Amino acid sequence: MEFVDILLKRIEGENELKKPVNALICFSKVTTGKALGALISRMARFRPDKSSVTLLNLIDKEQARDIEDENRYKTELFSGIIPSAEANRLSIRTFVKESENYVEEILRTAEEYDCNLVLLGIGSSLFNPALWHKYLQLKESSSMSELDFSSLLARNRLSIGIFLDNNYRDGNRIFVPLLYQEDAYVFPYLYQLAKNPDVTVTIWDAIGLMESDPKFQKLFQFIVKKTDGEVKLWDNNKKIELDFIQQQDLMIIGFNGWEKLIGSPLSWTSHLPSVLIIKDSKQALK
């Protein structure tokens, strides 16, 4: 089955979107955890009541030594994350884990709690596209030295979203570049977000996917209809300017598209909002 048919089945039939989402949210910084909590609440708002979120705060030995009272730390840590999730009828699990191998901890937790989506958050101190030119390896970054992205992506068989937190507040204005055909795997995610009130999505179809493929046209038209026209195409006759990028709250992009974008000469790539990079489970199986 061509992947466009997979997407049509997912969204037009909404078969998979009717299944509960069991998300594992991994983060080191509190602000990033709060941002991811708000994001998953929006993404799962229209999913069934049995959806769940497992919050995993990964810390190293130095961070663990700084925690004087573990119960107080957990209470303060998760108090800003749990309310938004509970408001959307999501069941919550919370963990604080000291680990020397974040990859193993993430994979083990995802398997133990039967998660079907992993969201991994990175704080703004690491928000530097220059670090992401090859397989998203950030081994030399001190605060995330325990996490090798290339290993995680190679071994993980679930859908994974890598969230680059750049002072995320809300996701009302979303920008979605399509630089490869496979970047369309982000459609189910933007579709779920676009169903929320006050959300507008702008798709930059840089490769003319909607014009050249009738199936993608059908998919896009369905999404537009179901979101009351809040998903729109960027006019390719216009240049994307920095002021437009600075008005956006979130960029959603496919894994391949992200690597191409940050390697491009476009000046605005150094001024991006928060970014959600998607690698779908169908891609992981390749």
mmCIF file of C-alpha atoms in Angstrom:
data_model
loop_
_atom_site.group_PDB
_atom_site.id
_atom_site.type_symbol
_atom_site.label_atom_id
_atom_site.label_comp_id
_atom_site.label_asym_id
_atom_site.label_seq_id
_atom_site.Cartn_x
_atom_site.Cartn_y
_atom_site.Cartn_z
ATOM 1 C CA MET A 1 0.000 0.000 0.000
ATOM 2 C CA GLU A 2 1.391 3.409 -0.967
ATOM 3 C CA PHE A 3 1.910 5.682 1.974
ATOM 4 C CA VAL A 4 -0.573 8.234 0.626
ATOM 5 C CA ASP A 5 -3.208 5.477 0.826
ATOM 6 C CA ILE A 6 -2.120 4.818 4.410
ATOM 7 C CA LEU A 7 -2.646 8.492 5.211
ATOM 8 C CA LEU A 8 -6.028 8.559 3.492
ATOM 9 C CA LYS A 9 -7.107 5.557 5.524
ATOM 10 C CA ARG A 10 -5.864 7.115 8.730
ATOM 11 C CA ILE A 11 -7.497 10.488 8.270
ATOM 12 C CA GLU A 12 -10.442 10.101 5.906
ATOM 13 C CA GLY A 13 -11.591 6.892 7.541
ATOM 14 C CA GLU A 14 -10.198 8.060 10.899
ATOM 15 C CA ASN A 15 -9.684 4.392 11.799
ATOM 16 C CA GLU A 16 -6.394 4.872 13.581
ATOM 17 C CA LEU A 17 -7.408 8.260 14.936
ATOM 18 C CA LYS A 18 -10.250 6.588 16.804
ATOM 19 C CA LYS A 19 -7.806 4.439 18.751
ATOM 20 C CA PRO A 20 -6.503 5.645 22.127
ATOM 21 C CA VAL A 21 -3.149 7.358 22.109
ATOM 22 C CA ASN A 22 -0.699 6.058 24.695
ATOM 23 C CA ALA A 23 2.060 8.631 24.658
ATOM 24 C CA LEU A 24 5.390 8.571 26.422
ATOM 25 C CA ILE A 25 6.678 12.099 27.084
ATOM 26 C CA CYS A 26 10.393 12.274 27.905
ATOM 27 C CA PHE A 27 12.146 15.426 29.046
ATOM 28 C CA SER A 28 14.897 16.772 31.276
ATOM 29 C CA LYS A 29 13.846 20.391 31.757
ATOM 30 C CA VAL A 30 10.649 21.373 33.554
ATOM 31 C CA THR A 31 9.683 24.054 31.013
ATOM 32 C CA THR A 32 10.018 21.555 28.174
ATOM 33 C CA GLY A 33 7.909 19.022 30.059
ATOM 34 C CA LYS A 34 5.162 21.612 30.539
ATOM 35 C CA ALA A 35 5.270 22.532 26.851
ATOM 36 C CA LEU A 36 4.992 18.875 25.814
ATOM 37 C CA GLY A 37 2.166 18.306 28.288
ATOM 38 C CA ALA A 38 0.199 21.132 26.689
ATOM 39 C CA LEU A 39 0.990 19.871 23.193
ATOM 40 C CA ILE A 40 -0.060 16.259 23.791
ATOM 41 C CA SER A 41 -3.257 17.458 25.467
ATOM 42 C CA ARG A 42 -4.194 19.257 22.262
ATOM 43 C CA MET A 43 -3.176 16.334 20.085
ATOM 44 C CA ALA A 44 -5.192 13.832 22.107
ATOM 45 C CA ARG A 45 -8.215 16.023 22.859
ATOM 46 C CA PHE A 46 -10.432 14.285 20.313
ATOM 47 C CA ARG A 47 -9.173 10.765 20.953
ATOM 48 C CA PRO A 48 -11.056 8.217 23.144
ATOM 49 C CA ASP A 49 -11.248 8.453 26.913
ATOM 50 C CA LYS A 50 -8.831 5.548 27.370
ATOM 51 C CA SER A 51 -5.912 7.585 26.051
ATOM 52 C CA SER A 52 -2.988 7.934 28.439
ATOM 53 C CA VAL A 53 0.215 9.887 28.949
ATOM 54 C CA THR A 54 3.322 8.613 30.693
ATOM 55 C CA LEU A 55 5.532 11.484 31.859
ATOM 56 C CA LEU A 56 9.192 10.532 32.193
ATOM 57 C CA ASN A 57 11.585 13.096 33.650
ATOM 58 C CA LEU A 58 15.095 11.898 32.830
ATOM 59 C CA ILE A 59 17.855 13.204 35.075
ATOM 60 C CA ASP A 60 21.586 12.556 35.443
ATOM 61 C CA LYS A 61 23.581 11.986 38.628
ATOM 62 C CA GLU A 62 24.306 15.676 39.122
ATOM 63 C CA GLN A 63 20.631 16.588 38.871
ATOM 64 C CA ALA A 64 19.716 13.768 41.243
ATOM 65 C CA ARG A 65 22.162 15.057 43.881
ATOM 66 C CA ASP A 66 20.487 18.468 43.770
ATOM 67 C CA ILE A 67 17.080 17.006 44.705
ATOM 68 C CA GLU A 68 16.674 17.275 48.468
ATOM 69 C CA ASP A 69 13.107 16.000 48.755
ATOM 70 C CA GLU A 70 12.014 13.659 45.938
ATOM 71 C CA ASN A 71 8.281 13.830 46.733
ATOM 72 C CA ARG A 72 8.340 17.623 46.817
ATOM 73 C CA TYR A 73 10.335 17.696 43.581
ATOM 74 C CA LYS A 74 7.796 15.458 41.819
ATOM 75 C CA THR A 75 4.869 17.496 43.117
ATOM 76 C CA GLU A 76 6.358 20.763 41.901
ATOM 77 C CA LEU A 77 7.540 19.216 38.640
ATOM 78 C CA PHE A 78 4.284 17.680 37.512
ATOM 79 C CA SER A 79 1.849 20.222 38.981
ATOM 80 C CA GLY A 80 2.184 22.388 35.891
ATOM 81 C CA ILE A 81 1.813 19.479 33.476
ATOM 82 C CA ILE A 82 -0.921 17.226 34.823
ATOM 83 C CA PRO A 83 -3.917 19.656 34.918
ATOM 84 C CA SER A 84 -4.078 20.218 31.154
ATOM 85 C CA ALA A 85 -3.866 16.494 30.482
ATOM 86 C CA GLU A 86 -6.508 15.609 33.074
ATOM 87 C CA ALA A 87 -8.796 18.308 31.674
ATOM 88 C CA ASN A 88 -8.789 16.367 28.418
ATOM 89 C CA ARG A 89 -9.590 13.050 30.121
ATOM 90 C CA LEU A 90 -6.115 11.591 29.791
ATOM 91 C CA SER A 91 -4.930 9.133 32.426
ATOM 92 C CA ILE A 92 -1.488 10.073 33.742
ATOM 93 C CA ARG A 93 1.592 8.206 34.979
ATOM 94 C CA THR A 94 4.586 10.132 36.322
ATOM 95 C CA PHE A 95 8.188 9.027 36.765
ATOM 96 C CA VAL A 96 11.483 10.639 37.646
ATOM 97 C CA LYS A 97 14.367 8.389 36.586
ATOM 98 C CA GLU A 98 18.071 8.831 37.107
ATOM 99 C CA SER A 99 19.841 7.061 34.290
ATOM 100 C CA GLU A 100 23.183 6.820 32.563
ATOM 101 C CA ASN A 101 21.536 5.586 29.379
ATOM 102 C CA TYR A 102 18.480 7.575 28.337
ATOM 103 C CA VAL A 103 17.901 5.499 25.207
ATOM 104 C CA GLU A 104 17.535 2.263 27.175
ATOM 105 C CA GLU A 105 15.249 3.970 29.698
ATOM 106 C CA ILE A 106 13.005 5.389 26.981
ATOM 107 C CA LEU A 107 12.728 2.118 25.071
ATOM 108 C CA ARG A 108 12.111 0.081 28.237
ATOM 109 C CA THR A 109 9.401 2.454 29.502
ATOM 110 C CA ALA A 110 7.673 2.603 26.110
ATOM 111 C CA GLU A 111 7.516 -1.187 25.961
ATOM 112 C CA GLU A 112 6.434 -1.623 29.573
ATOM 113 C CA TYR A 113 3.458 0.724 29.211
ATOM 114 C CA ASP A 114 2.542 -0.281 25.659
ATOM 115 C CA CYS A 115 3.060 3.219 24.269
ATOM 116 C CA ASN A 116 2.306 3.954 20.615
ATOM 117 C CA LEU A 117 3.898 7.404 20.477
ATOM 118 C CA VAL A 118 7.114 8.775 21.975
ATOM 119 C CA LEU A 119 7.561 12.530 22.372
ATOM 120 C CA LEU A 120 11.036 13.598 23.319
ATOM 121 C CA GLY A 121 11.589 17.169 24.486
ATOM 122 C CA ILE A 122 14.748 19.231 24.201
ATOM 123 C CA GLY A 123 15.161 22.585 25.921
ATOM 124 C CA SER A 124 15.932 25.897 24.240
ATOM 125 C CA SER A 125 19.572 25.780 25.380
ATOM 126 C CA LEU A 126 20.106 23.034 22.795
ATOM 127 C CA PHE A 127 17.975 24.681 20.125
ATOM 128 C CA ASN A 128 20.681 24.984 17.527
ATOM 129 C CA PRO A 129 19.993 23.620 14.036
ATOM 130 C CA ALA A 130 23.739 23.437 13.365
ATOM 131 C CA LEU A 131 23.866 20.443 15.732
ATOM 132 C CA TRP A 132 21.402 18.473 13.637
ATOM 133 C CA HIS A 133 23.086 17.993 10.277
ATOM 134 C CA LYS A 134 23.540 14.216 10.583
ATOM 135 C CA TYR A 135 21.157 11.764 12.344
ATOM 136 C CA LEU A 136 20.393 14.265 15.094
ATOM 137 C CA GLN A 137 23.428 13.284 17.147
ATOM 138 C CA LEU A 138 23.852 15.476 20.222
ATOM 139 C CA LYS A 139 26.413 13.412 22.111
ATOM 140 C CA GLU A 140 28.682 16.394 22.729
ATOM 141 C CA SER A 141 25.948 18.394 24.464
ATOM 142 C CA SER A 142 26.623 18.228 28.162
ATOM 143 C CA SER A 143 23.056 18.211 29.473
ATOM 144 C CA MET A 144 21.903 15.472 27.066
ATOM 145 C CA SER A 145 25.098 13.414 26.794
ATOM 146 C CA GLU A 146 23.218 10.278 27.821
ATOM 147 C CA LEU A 147 20.997 10.461 24.748
ATOM 148 C CA ASP A 148 22.199 9.333 21.320
ATOM 149 C CA PHE A 149 19.455 10.245 18.865
ATOM 150 C CA SER A 150 20.746 8.067 16.057
ATOM 151 C CA SER A 151 20.552 5.001 18.311
ATOM 152 C CA LEU A 152 17.072 5.908 19.533
ATOM 153 C CA LEU A 153 15.737 6.418 16.010
ATOM 154 C CA ALA A 154 17.348 3.214 14.750
ATOM 155 C CA ARG A 155 16.046 0.998 17.559
ATOM 156 C CA ASN A 156 12.635 2.541 18.182
ATOM 157 C CA ARG A 157 9.743 1.014 16.208
ATOM 158 C CA LEU A 158 7.106 3.477 17.367
ATOM 159 C CA SER A 159 6.123 6.848 15.993
ATOM 160 C CA ILE A 160 8.446 9.398 17.529
ATOM 161 C CA GLY A 161 8.251 13.152 17.790
ATOM 162 C CA ILE A 162 11.341 15.145 18.725
ATOM 163 C CA PHE A 163 10.239 18.445 20.195
ATOM 164 C CA LEU A 164 12.654 21.375 20.127
ATOM 165 C CA ASP A 165 11.332 23.804 22.696
ATOM 166 C CA ASN A 166 11.985 27.425 21.817
ATOM 167 C CA ASN A 167 9.835 29.202 24.416
ATOM 168 C CA TYR A 168 6.664 27.382 23.362
ATOM 169 C CA ARG A 169 3.462 28.926 24.727
ATOM 170 C CA ASP A 170 0.657 27.675 22.553
ATOM 171 C CA GLY A 171 0.208 26.063 19.171
ATOM 172 C CA ASN A 172 -2.325 28.400 17.607
ATOM 173 C CA ARG A 173 -0.217 29.219 14.534
ATOM 174 C CA ILE A 174 1.437 26.196 12.974
ATOM 175 C CA PHE A 175 3.771 26.102 9.997
ATOM 176 C CA VAL A 176 4.287 22.827 8.092
ATOM 177 C CA PRO A 177 6.954 22.602 5.358
ATOM 178 C CA LEU A 178 6.777 19.701 2.887
ATOM 179 C CA LEU A 179 10.232 19.173 1.403
ATOM 180 C CA TYR A 180 9.931 15.449 0.680
ATOM 181 C CA GLN A 181 6.915 13.332 -0.198
ATOM 182 C CA GLU A 182 7.410 11.355 3.028
ATOM 183 C CA ASP A 183 6.998 14.565 5.042
ATOM 184 C CA ALA A 184 3.259 14.084 4.530
ATOM 185 C CA TYR A 185 3.388 11.598 7.412
ATOM 186 C CA VAL A 186 2.911 14.675 9.600
ATOM 187 C CA PHE A 187 -0.645 15.137 8.276
ATOM 188 C CA PRO A 188 -2.417 13.087 10.992
ATOM 189 C CA TYR A 189 -0.645 15.169 13.651
ATOM 190 C CA LEU A 190 -1.420 18.561 12.157
ATOM 191 C CA TYR A 191 -4.978 17.362 11.531
ATOM 192 C CA GLN A 192 -5.489 16.562 15.220
ATOM 193 C CA LEU A 193 -4.092 19.937 16.249
ATOM 194 C CA ALA A 194 -6.101 21.849 13.620
ATOM 195 C CA LYS A 195 -9.341 20.473 15.076
ATOM 196 C CA ASN A 196 -8.729 22.604 18.181
ATOM 197 C CA PRO A 197 -10.328 26.068 18.351
ATOM 198 C CA ASP A 198 -8.234 29.072 17.289
ATOM 199 C CA VAL A 199 -5.623 26.939 15.503
ATOM 200 C CA THR A 200 -4.524 27.804 11.969
ATOM 201 C CA VAL A 201 -2.101 25.690 9.935
ATOM 202 C CA THR A 202 -0.099 26.889 6.943
ATOM 203 C CA ILE A 203 1.387 24.183 4.721
ATOM 204 C CA TRP A 204 4.343 25.121 2.555
ATOM 205 C CA ASP A 205 4.157 22.582 -0.263
ATOM 206 C CA ALA A 206 7.648 23.252 -1.593
ATOM 207 C CA ILE A 207 7.591 20.199 -3.891
ATOM 208 C CA GLY A 208 4.126 20.715 -5.414
ATOM 209 C CA LEU A 209 2.687 17.554 -3.902
ATOM 210 C CA MET A 210 -0.899 18.849 -3.886
ATOM 211 C CA GLU A 211 -0.720 19.906 -7.516
ATOM 212 C CA SER A 212 0.871 16.774 -8.917
ATOM 213 C CA ASP A 213 -0.911 13.945 -7.081
ATOM 214 C CA PRO A 214 -4.742 13.634 -7.066
ATOM 215 C CA LYS A 215 -4.641 11.466 -3.936
ATOM 216 C CA PHE A 216 -2.807 14.155 -2.008
ATOM 217 C CA GLN A 217 -5.281 16.720 -3.328
ATOM 218 C CA LYS A 218 -8.108 14.569 -1.975
ATOM 219 C CA LEU A 219 -6.355 14.187 1.365
ATOM 220 C CA PHE A 220 -5.733 17.918 1.688
ATOM 221 C CA GLN A 221 -9.304 18.828 0.708
ATOM 222 C CA PHE A 222 -10.670 16.423 3.309
ATOM 223 C CA ILE A 223 -8.509 17.985 6.028
ATOM 224 C CA VAL A 224 -9.565 21.499 4.987
ATOM 225 C CA LYS A 225 -13.227 20.514 5.134
ATOM 226 C CA LYS A 226 -12.950 18.814 8.523
ATOM 227 C CA THR A 227 -11.078 21.751 10.065
ATOM 228 C CA ASP A 228 -13.396 24.470 8.726
ATOM 229 C CA GLY A 229 -10.755 25.855 6.407
ATOM 230 C CA GLU A 230 -8.165 26.472 9.109
ATOM 231 C CA VAL A 231 -5.563 24.484 7.142
ATOM 232 C CA LYS A 232 -4.244 26.473 4.193
ATOM 233 C CA LEU A 233 -1.552 26.247 1.530
ATOM 234 C CA TRP A 234 1.201 28.820 1.314
ATOM 235 C CA ASP A 235 1.231 30.700 -1.988
ATOM 236 C CA ASN A 236 4.476 29.572 -3.629
ATOM 237 C CA ASN A 237 4.566 32.754 -5.680
ATOM 238 C CA LYS A 238 5.425 34.564 -2.453
ATOM 239 C CA LYS A 239 8.736 34.399 -0.635
ATOM 240 C CA ILE A 240 8.655 33.213 2.954
ATOM 241 C CA GLU A 241 9.947 36.105 5.024
ATOM 242 C CA LEU A 242 11.361 36.186 8.524
ATOM 243 C CA ASP A 243 8.408 38.179 9.900
ATOM 244 C CA PHE A 244 6.046 35.335 8.923
ATOM 245 C CA ILE A 245 8.237 32.745 10.654
ATOM 246 C CA GLN A 246 8.390 34.875 13.796
ATOM 247 C CA GLN A 247 4.586 34.940 13.930
ATOM 248 C CA GLN A 248 4.415 31.142 14.147
ATOM 249 C CA ASP A 249 4.105 29.221 17.430
ATOM 250 C CA LEU A 250 5.126 25.798 16.186
ATOM 251 C CA MET A 251 6.638 24.158 13.141
ATOM 252 C CA ILE A 252 5.817 20.521 12.360
ATOM 253 C CA ILE A 253 8.084 18.770 9.900
ATOM 254 C CA GLY A 254 9.097 15.274 8.818
ATOM 255 C CA PHE A 255 12.466 13.835 9.771
ATOM 256 C CA ASN A 256 13.896 13.966 6.225
ATOM 257 C CA GLY A 257 12.480 17.422 5.629
ATOM 258 C CA TRP A 258 14.105 18.711 8.807
ATOM 259 C CA GLU A 259 17.563 17.606 7.729
ATOM 260 C CA LYS A 260 17.055 19.219 4.328
ATOM 261 C CA LEU A 261 15.681 22.441 5.807
ATOM 262 C CA ILE A 262 18.549 23.055 8.226
ATOM 263 C CA GLY A 263 21.053 22.363 5.467
ATOM 264 C CA SER A 264 19.443 24.941 3.190
ATOM 265 C CA PRO A 265 20.647 28.546 2.700
ATOM 266 C CA LEU A 266 17.312 29.971 3.889
ATOM 267 C CA SER A 267 18.127 32.736 6.365
ATOM 268 C CA TRP A 268 15.048 32.217 8.558
ATOM 269 C CA THR A 269 16.061 28.685 9.628
ATOM 270 C CA SER A 270 18.057 30.251 12.478
ATOM 271 C CA HIS A 271 14.915 31.992 13.782
ATOM 272 C CA LEU A 272 12.485 29.083 13.992
ATOM 273 C CA PRO A 273 9.737 28.738 16.593
ATOM 274 C CA SER A 274 9.420 25.520 18.571
ATOM 275 C CA VAL A 275 9.682 22.508 16.273
ATOM 276 C CA LEU A 276 8.074 19.057 16.302
ATOM 277 C CA ILE A 277 10.029 16.622 14.106
ATOM 278 C CA ILE A 278 8.019 13.527 13.227
ATOM 279 C CA LYS A 279 9.307 10.097 12.322
ATOM 280 C CA ASP A 280 6.277 7.895 11.780
ATOM 281 C CA SER A 281 6.163 4.227 12.730
ATOM 282 C CA LYS A 282 5.733 3.320 9.053
ATOM 283 C CA GLN A 283 9.055 5.025 8.351
ATOM 284 C CA ALA A 284 10.675 3.339 11.345
ATOM 285 C CA LEU A 285 9.855 -0.053 9.876
ATOM 286 C CA LYS A 286 11.746 0.676 6.666
#
